[in-house]
């Protein structure tokens, strides 16, 4: 996939948005979020309006920029490979992993159920 044009990257950064280069997920890296947001339809502009109070003049043109970037929805994204460096623009969680398979969770109850 093509790299993000510099002008588009700067515009996205001004809105605390970033496109993960490998997964092509749209990430809101505002300190309150730090997670992927759906690139479908008006979801990104609604997110910026509702969660961050960003006014329309600053959001204007966002949908057109995003439409050119071949973004993916988070539902189909593969997890990062083990040993991948931590990405500071994403929220990191402590969690639990199974000693016998690749199962992982941040929920203590779920890991206990997995072992039982």
PDB file of C-alpha atoms in Angstrom:
ATOM      1  CA  UNK A   1       0.000   0.000   0.000  1.00  0.00           C
ATOM      2  CA  UNK A   2       1.098   3.504  -0.706  1.00  0.00           C
ATOM      3  CA  UNK A   3       2.456   5.655   2.104  1.00  0.00           C
ATOM      4  CA  UNK A   4       0.250   8.433   3.467  1.00  0.00           C
ATOM      5  CA  UNK A   5       0.915  11.737   1.666  1.00  0.00           C
ATOM      6  CA  UNK A   6       2.695  14.197   3.981  1.00  0.00           C
ATOM      7  CA  UNK A   7      -0.065  16.820   3.749  1.00  0.00           C
ATOM      8  CA  UNK A   8      -2.675  14.206   4.696  1.00  0.00           C
ATOM      9  CA  UNK A   9      -0.542  12.909   7.574  1.00  0.00           C
ATOM     10  CA  UNK A  10      -0.101  16.437   8.945  1.00  0.00           C
ATOM     11  CA  UNK A  11      -3.836  17.139   8.670  1.00  0.00           C
ATOM     12  CA  UNK A  12      -4.646  13.892  10.494  1.00  0.00           C
ATOM     13  CA  UNK A  13      -2.029  14.614  13.159  1.00  0.00           C
ATOM     14  CA  UNK A  14      -3.605  18.026  13.802  1.00  0.00           C
ATOM     15  CA  UNK A  15      -6.774  16.104  14.729  1.00  0.00           C
ATOM     16  CA  UNK A  16      -4.888  13.521  16.858  1.00  0.00           C
ATOM     17  CA  UNK A  17      -5.430  10.883  14.174  1.00  0.00           C
ATOM     18  CA  UNK A  18      -2.833   8.519  12.743  1.00  0.00           C
ATOM     19  CA  UNK A  19      -2.895   5.611  10.302  1.00  0.00           C
ATOM     20  CA  UNK A  20      -0.982   2.549  11.499  1.00  0.00           C
ATOM     21  CA  UNK A  21       1.283   1.786   8.519  1.00  0.00           C
ATOM     22  CA  UNK A  22       0.999  -2.022   8.595  1.00  0.00           C
ATOM     23  CA  UNK A  23      -2.589  -2.588   9.689  1.00  0.00           C
ATOM     24  CA  UNK A  24      -4.028   0.519   7.945  1.00  0.00           C
ATOM     25  CA  UNK A  25      -6.197   1.198  10.999  1.00  0.00           C
ATOM     26  CA  UNK A  26      -7.258   4.736  11.854  1.00  0.00           C
ATOM     27  CA  UNK A  27      -5.998   5.489  15.362  1.00  0.00           C
ATOM     28  CA  UNK A  28      -7.178   8.306  17.608  1.00  0.00           C
ATOM     29  CA  UNK A  29      -4.080   9.026  19.687  1.00  0.00           C
ATOM     30  CA  UNK A  30      -5.634  11.669  21.926  1.00  0.00           C
ATOM     31  CA  UNK A  31      -4.614  10.849  25.521  1.00  0.00           C
ATOM     32  CA  UNK A  32      -8.272  10.100  26.330  1.00  0.00           C
ATOM     33  CA  UNK A  33      -8.612   7.485  23.550  1.00  0.00           C
ATOM     34  CA  UNK A  34      -5.487   5.871  22.083  1.00  0.00           C
ATOM     35  CA  UNK A  35      -7.433   3.238  20.127  1.00  0.00           C
ATOM     36  CA  UNK A  36      -8.644   2.442  16.615  1.00  0.00           C
ATOM     37  CA  UNK A  37     -11.809   4.100  15.367  1.00  0.00           C
ATOM     38  CA  UNK A  38     -14.005   2.930  12.530  1.00  0.00           C
ATOM     39  CA  UNK A  39     -13.209   4.697   9.258  1.00  0.00           C
ATOM     40  CA  UNK A  40     -16.692   3.952   7.880  1.00  0.00           C
ATOM     41  CA  UNK A  41     -18.994   6.816   6.912  1.00  0.00           C
ATOM     42  CA  UNK A  42     -19.213   9.664   9.377  1.00  0.00           C
ATOM     43  CA  UNK A  43     -17.727   7.699  12.301  1.00  0.00           C
ATOM     44  CA  UNK A  44     -14.396   9.589  12.332  1.00  0.00           C
ATOM     45  CA  UNK A  45     -15.982  13.050  12.172  1.00  0.00           C
ATOM     46  CA  UNK A  46     -18.623  12.083  14.733  1.00  0.00           C
ATOM     47  CA  UNK A  47     -15.898  10.754  17.037  1.00  0.00           C
ATOM     48  CA  UNK A  48     -13.948  14.000  16.833  1.00  0.00           C
ATOM     49  CA  UNK A  49     -17.089  16.056  17.412  1.00  0.00           C
ATOM     50  CA  UNK A  50     -18.629  13.966  20.196  1.00  0.00           C
ATOM     51  CA  UNK A  51     -15.538  12.784  22.088  1.00  0.00           C
ATOM     52  CA  UNK A  52     -13.199  15.737  21.619  1.00  0.00           C
ATOM     53  CA  UNK A  53     -15.431  18.690  20.778  1.00  0.00           C
ATOM     54  CA  UNK A  54     -13.520  19.496  17.590  1.00  0.00           C
ATOM     55  CA  UNK A  55     -15.542  22.051  15.607  1.00  0.00           C
ATOM     56  CA  UNK A  56     -16.656  21.541  12.015  1.00  0.00           C
ATOM     57  CA  UNK A  57     -14.166  23.982  10.445  1.00  0.00           C
ATOM     58  CA  UNK A  58     -11.248  21.888  11.782  1.00  0.00           C
ATOM     59  CA  UNK A  59     -12.881  18.610  10.657  1.00  0.00           C
ATOM     60  CA  UNK A  60     -13.798  19.862   7.195  1.00  0.00           C
ATOM     61  CA  UNK A  61     -12.254  17.716   4.462  1.00  0.00           C
ATOM     62  CA  UNK A  62     -11.540  14.759   6.748  1.00  0.00           C
ATOM     63  CA  UNK A  63     -13.894  12.359   4.947  1.00  0.00           C
ATOM     64  CA  UNK A  64     -12.254  13.117   1.588  1.00  0.00           C
ATOM     65  CA  UNK A  65      -8.763  12.582   2.984  1.00  0.00           C
ATOM     66  CA  UNK A  66      -9.741   9.287   4.630  1.00  0.00           C
ATOM     67  CA  UNK A  67     -11.486   8.017   1.486  1.00  0.00           C
ATOM     68  CA  UNK A  68      -8.128   8.019  -0.344  1.00  0.00           C
ATOM     69  CA  UNK A  69      -6.200   6.044   2.274  1.00  0.00           C
ATOM     70  CA  UNK A  70      -7.400   2.421   1.895  1.00  0.00           C
ATOM     71  CA  UNK A  71      -8.241   2.122   5.592  1.00  0.00           C
ATOM     72  CA  UNK A  72      -9.444  -1.067   7.253  1.00  0.00           C
ATOM     73  CA  UNK A  73     -11.945  -1.604  10.042  1.00  0.00           C
ATOM     74  CA  UNK A  74     -10.600  -2.860  13.353  1.00  0.00           C
ATOM     75  CA  UNK A  75     -12.792  -5.975  13.262  1.00  0.00           C
ATOM     76  CA  UNK A  76     -10.647  -7.568  10.577  1.00  0.00           C
ATOM     77  CA  UNK A  77      -7.296  -6.463  11.951  1.00  0.00           C
ATOM     78  CA  UNK A  78      -4.766  -9.066  12.972  1.00  0.00           C
ATOM     79  CA  UNK A  79      -3.108  -8.623  16.358  1.00  0.00           C
ATOM     80  CA  UNK A  80       0.432  -7.306  16.358  1.00  0.00           C
ATOM     81  CA  UNK A  81       3.108  -9.980  16.164  1.00  0.00           C
ATOM     82  CA  UNK A  82       4.676 -11.111  19.440  1.00  0.00           C
ATOM     83  CA  UNK A  83       7.734  -9.025  20.176  1.00  0.00           C
ATOM     84  CA  UNK A  84       6.441  -6.006  18.270  1.00  0.00           C
ATOM     85  CA  UNK A  85       7.620  -2.754  19.802  1.00  0.00           C
ATOM     86  CA  UNK A  86       5.018  -1.000  21.924  1.00  0.00           C
ATOM     87  CA  UNK A  87       3.290   1.778  19.979  1.00  0.00           C
ATOM     88  CA  UNK A  88       2.967   4.845  22.202  1.00  0.00           C
ATOM     89  CA  UNK A  89      -0.058   6.087  20.242  1.00  0.00           C
ATOM     90  CA  UNK A  90      -2.038   3.016  21.322  1.00  0.00           C
ATOM     91  CA  UNK A  91      -3.266   2.263  24.832  1.00  0.00           C
ATOM     92  CA  UNK A  92      -1.417  -0.632  26.411  1.00  0.00           C
ATOM     93  CA  UNK A  93      -3.021  -3.054  28.871  1.00  0.00           C
ATOM     94  CA  UNK A  94      -1.600  -5.515  31.357  1.00  0.00           C
ATOM     95  CA  UNK A  95      -3.132  -8.933  30.966  1.00  0.00           C
ATOM     96  CA  UNK A  96      -2.858 -12.688  31.196  1.00  0.00           C
ATOM     97  CA  UNK A  97      -1.711 -15.331  28.729  1.00  0.00           C
ATOM     98  CA  UNK A  98      -2.198 -19.068  28.693  1.00  0.00           C
ATOM     99  CA  UNK A  99       0.969 -21.087  29.231  1.00  0.00           C
ATOM    100  CA  UNK A 100      -0.267 -23.805  26.850  1.00  0.00           C
ATOM    101  CA  UNK A 101      -1.722 -21.908  23.886  1.00  0.00           C
ATOM    102  CA  UNK A 102      -1.891 -18.411  22.430  1.00  0.00           C
ATOM    103  CA  UNK A 103      -4.998 -17.332  24.397  1.00  0.00           C
ATOM    104  CA  UNK A 104      -4.711 -13.864  25.956  1.00  0.00           C
ATOM    105  CA  UNK A 105      -7.071 -11.638  27.885  1.00  0.00           C
ATOM    106  CA  UNK A 106      -7.076  -8.661  30.232  1.00  0.00           C
ATOM    107  CA  UNK A 107      -9.884 -10.267  32.234  1.00  0.00           C
ATOM    108  CA  UNK A 108      -8.890 -12.401  35.252  1.00  0.00           C
ATOM    109  CA  UNK A 109     -12.220 -14.269  35.244  1.00  0.00           C
ATOM    110  CA  UNK A 110     -11.796 -15.262  31.593  1.00  0.00           C
ATOM    111  CA  UNK A 111      -8.280 -16.627  32.057  1.00  0.00           C
ATOM    112  CA  UNK A 112      -9.483 -18.628  35.068  1.00  0.00           C
ATOM    113  CA  UNK A 113     -12.370 -20.043  32.997  1.00  0.00           C
ATOM    114  CA  UNK A 114      -9.918 -20.844  30.215  1.00  0.00           C
ATOM    115  CA  UNK A 115      -7.805 -22.940  32.602  1.00  0.00           C
ATOM    116  CA  UNK A 116     -10.774 -24.764  34.154  1.00  0.00           C
TER     117      UNK A 116
END
